[in-house]
Short mmCIF file of C-alpha atoms in Angstrom, two decimals:
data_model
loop_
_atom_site.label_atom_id
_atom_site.label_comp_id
_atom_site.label_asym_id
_atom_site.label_seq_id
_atom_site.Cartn_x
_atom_site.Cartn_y
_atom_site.Cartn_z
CA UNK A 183 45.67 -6.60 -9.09
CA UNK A 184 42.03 -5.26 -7.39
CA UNK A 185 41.63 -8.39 -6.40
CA UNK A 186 44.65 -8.56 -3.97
CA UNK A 187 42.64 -5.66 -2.24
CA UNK A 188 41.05 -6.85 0.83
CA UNK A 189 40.72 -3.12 2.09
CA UNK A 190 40.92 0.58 1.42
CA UNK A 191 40.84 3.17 3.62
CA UNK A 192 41.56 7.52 3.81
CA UNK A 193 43.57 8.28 6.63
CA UNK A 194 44.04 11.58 7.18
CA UNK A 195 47.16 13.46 8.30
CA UNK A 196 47.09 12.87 12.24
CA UNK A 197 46.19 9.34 11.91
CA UNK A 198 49.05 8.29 9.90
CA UNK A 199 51.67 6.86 11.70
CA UNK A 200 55.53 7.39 11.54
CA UNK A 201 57.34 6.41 8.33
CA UNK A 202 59.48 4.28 10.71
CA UNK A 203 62.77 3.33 8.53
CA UNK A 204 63.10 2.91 4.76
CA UNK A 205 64.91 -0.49 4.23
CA UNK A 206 64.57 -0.49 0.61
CA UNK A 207 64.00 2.23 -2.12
CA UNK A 208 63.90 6.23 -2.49
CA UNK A 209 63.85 8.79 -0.63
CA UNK A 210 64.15 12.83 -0.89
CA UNK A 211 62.83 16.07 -0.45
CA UNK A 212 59.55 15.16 -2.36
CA UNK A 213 59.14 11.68 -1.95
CA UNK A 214 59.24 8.53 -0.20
CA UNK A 215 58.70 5.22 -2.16
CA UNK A 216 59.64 1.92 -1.23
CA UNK A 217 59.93 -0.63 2.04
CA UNK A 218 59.50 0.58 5.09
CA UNK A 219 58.90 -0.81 8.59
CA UNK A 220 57.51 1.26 11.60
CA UNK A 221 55.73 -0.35 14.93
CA UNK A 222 52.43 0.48 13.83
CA UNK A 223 52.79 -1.94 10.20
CA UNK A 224 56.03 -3.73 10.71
CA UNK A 225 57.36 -4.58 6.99
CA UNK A 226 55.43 -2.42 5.18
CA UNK A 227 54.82 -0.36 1.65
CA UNK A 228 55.07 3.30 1.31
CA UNK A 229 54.73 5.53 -2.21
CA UNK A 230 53.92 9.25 -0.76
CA UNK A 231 54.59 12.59 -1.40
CA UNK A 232 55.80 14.59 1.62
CA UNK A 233 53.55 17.71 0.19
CA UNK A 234 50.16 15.54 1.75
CA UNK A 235 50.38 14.36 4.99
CA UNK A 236 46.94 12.10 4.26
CA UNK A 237 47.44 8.68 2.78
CA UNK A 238 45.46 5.68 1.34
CA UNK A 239 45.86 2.51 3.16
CA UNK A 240 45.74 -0.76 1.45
CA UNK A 241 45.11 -3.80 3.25
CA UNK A 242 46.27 -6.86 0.63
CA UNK A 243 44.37 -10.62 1.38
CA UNK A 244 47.55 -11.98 2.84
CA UNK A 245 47.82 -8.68 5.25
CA UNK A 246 50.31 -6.35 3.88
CA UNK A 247 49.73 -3.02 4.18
CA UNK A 248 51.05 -0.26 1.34
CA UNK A 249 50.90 3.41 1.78
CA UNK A 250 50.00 5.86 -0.73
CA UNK A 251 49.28 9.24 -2.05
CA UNK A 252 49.02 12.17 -4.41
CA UNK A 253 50.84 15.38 -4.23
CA UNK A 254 47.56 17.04 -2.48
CA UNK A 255 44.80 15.70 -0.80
CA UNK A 256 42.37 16.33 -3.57
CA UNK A 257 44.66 13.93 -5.58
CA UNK A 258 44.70 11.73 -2.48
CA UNK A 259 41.09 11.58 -2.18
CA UNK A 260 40.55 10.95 -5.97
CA UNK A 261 43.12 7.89 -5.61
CA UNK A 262 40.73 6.72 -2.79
CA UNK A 263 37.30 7.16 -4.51
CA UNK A 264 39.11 5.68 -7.80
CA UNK A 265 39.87 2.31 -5.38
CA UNK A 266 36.75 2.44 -3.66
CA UNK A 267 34.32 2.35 -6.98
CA UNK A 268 37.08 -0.55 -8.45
CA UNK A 269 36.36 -2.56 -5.53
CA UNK A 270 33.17 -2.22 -5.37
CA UNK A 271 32.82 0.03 -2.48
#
């Protein structure tokens, strides 16, 4: 729910850091969805296309962080402006 949300933020390409390793879920040539941990998150929760290198960062209230994008960055920008107006922001 939006109110699990205690942040959103665009990260573009060069400031997202390594996928790290996929302990749980899917992976292929177009997509990477599931659990992941990297240095940079630790446990964390990825659903991205490889075709965008930019992401969406959500920060929940008890600190996990998820991952996210569209196939493009206009999709991945409209996923963050969609967040940001739900939340308020």
């Amino acid at each position: 729910p939006y109110s699990d949300i205690a942040a959103v933020d665009y990260l573009p390409a060069e400031a997202v850091p390594d996928g790290g390793v996929r302990t749980y879920g899917l992976g292929n040539l177009r997509v990477g969805f599931g659990h992941f941990s990297n240095e940079a998150y630790g446990p964390y929760i990825r659903y991205t296309y490889h075709s965008c290198g930019d992401c969406v960062r959500l920060t929940t209230a008890s600190g996990r962080t998820i991952l996210l994008n569209g196939p493009d960055q206009a999709a991945t920008r409209a996923i963050y402006e969609t967040l940001r107006g739900q939340l308020g922001g």
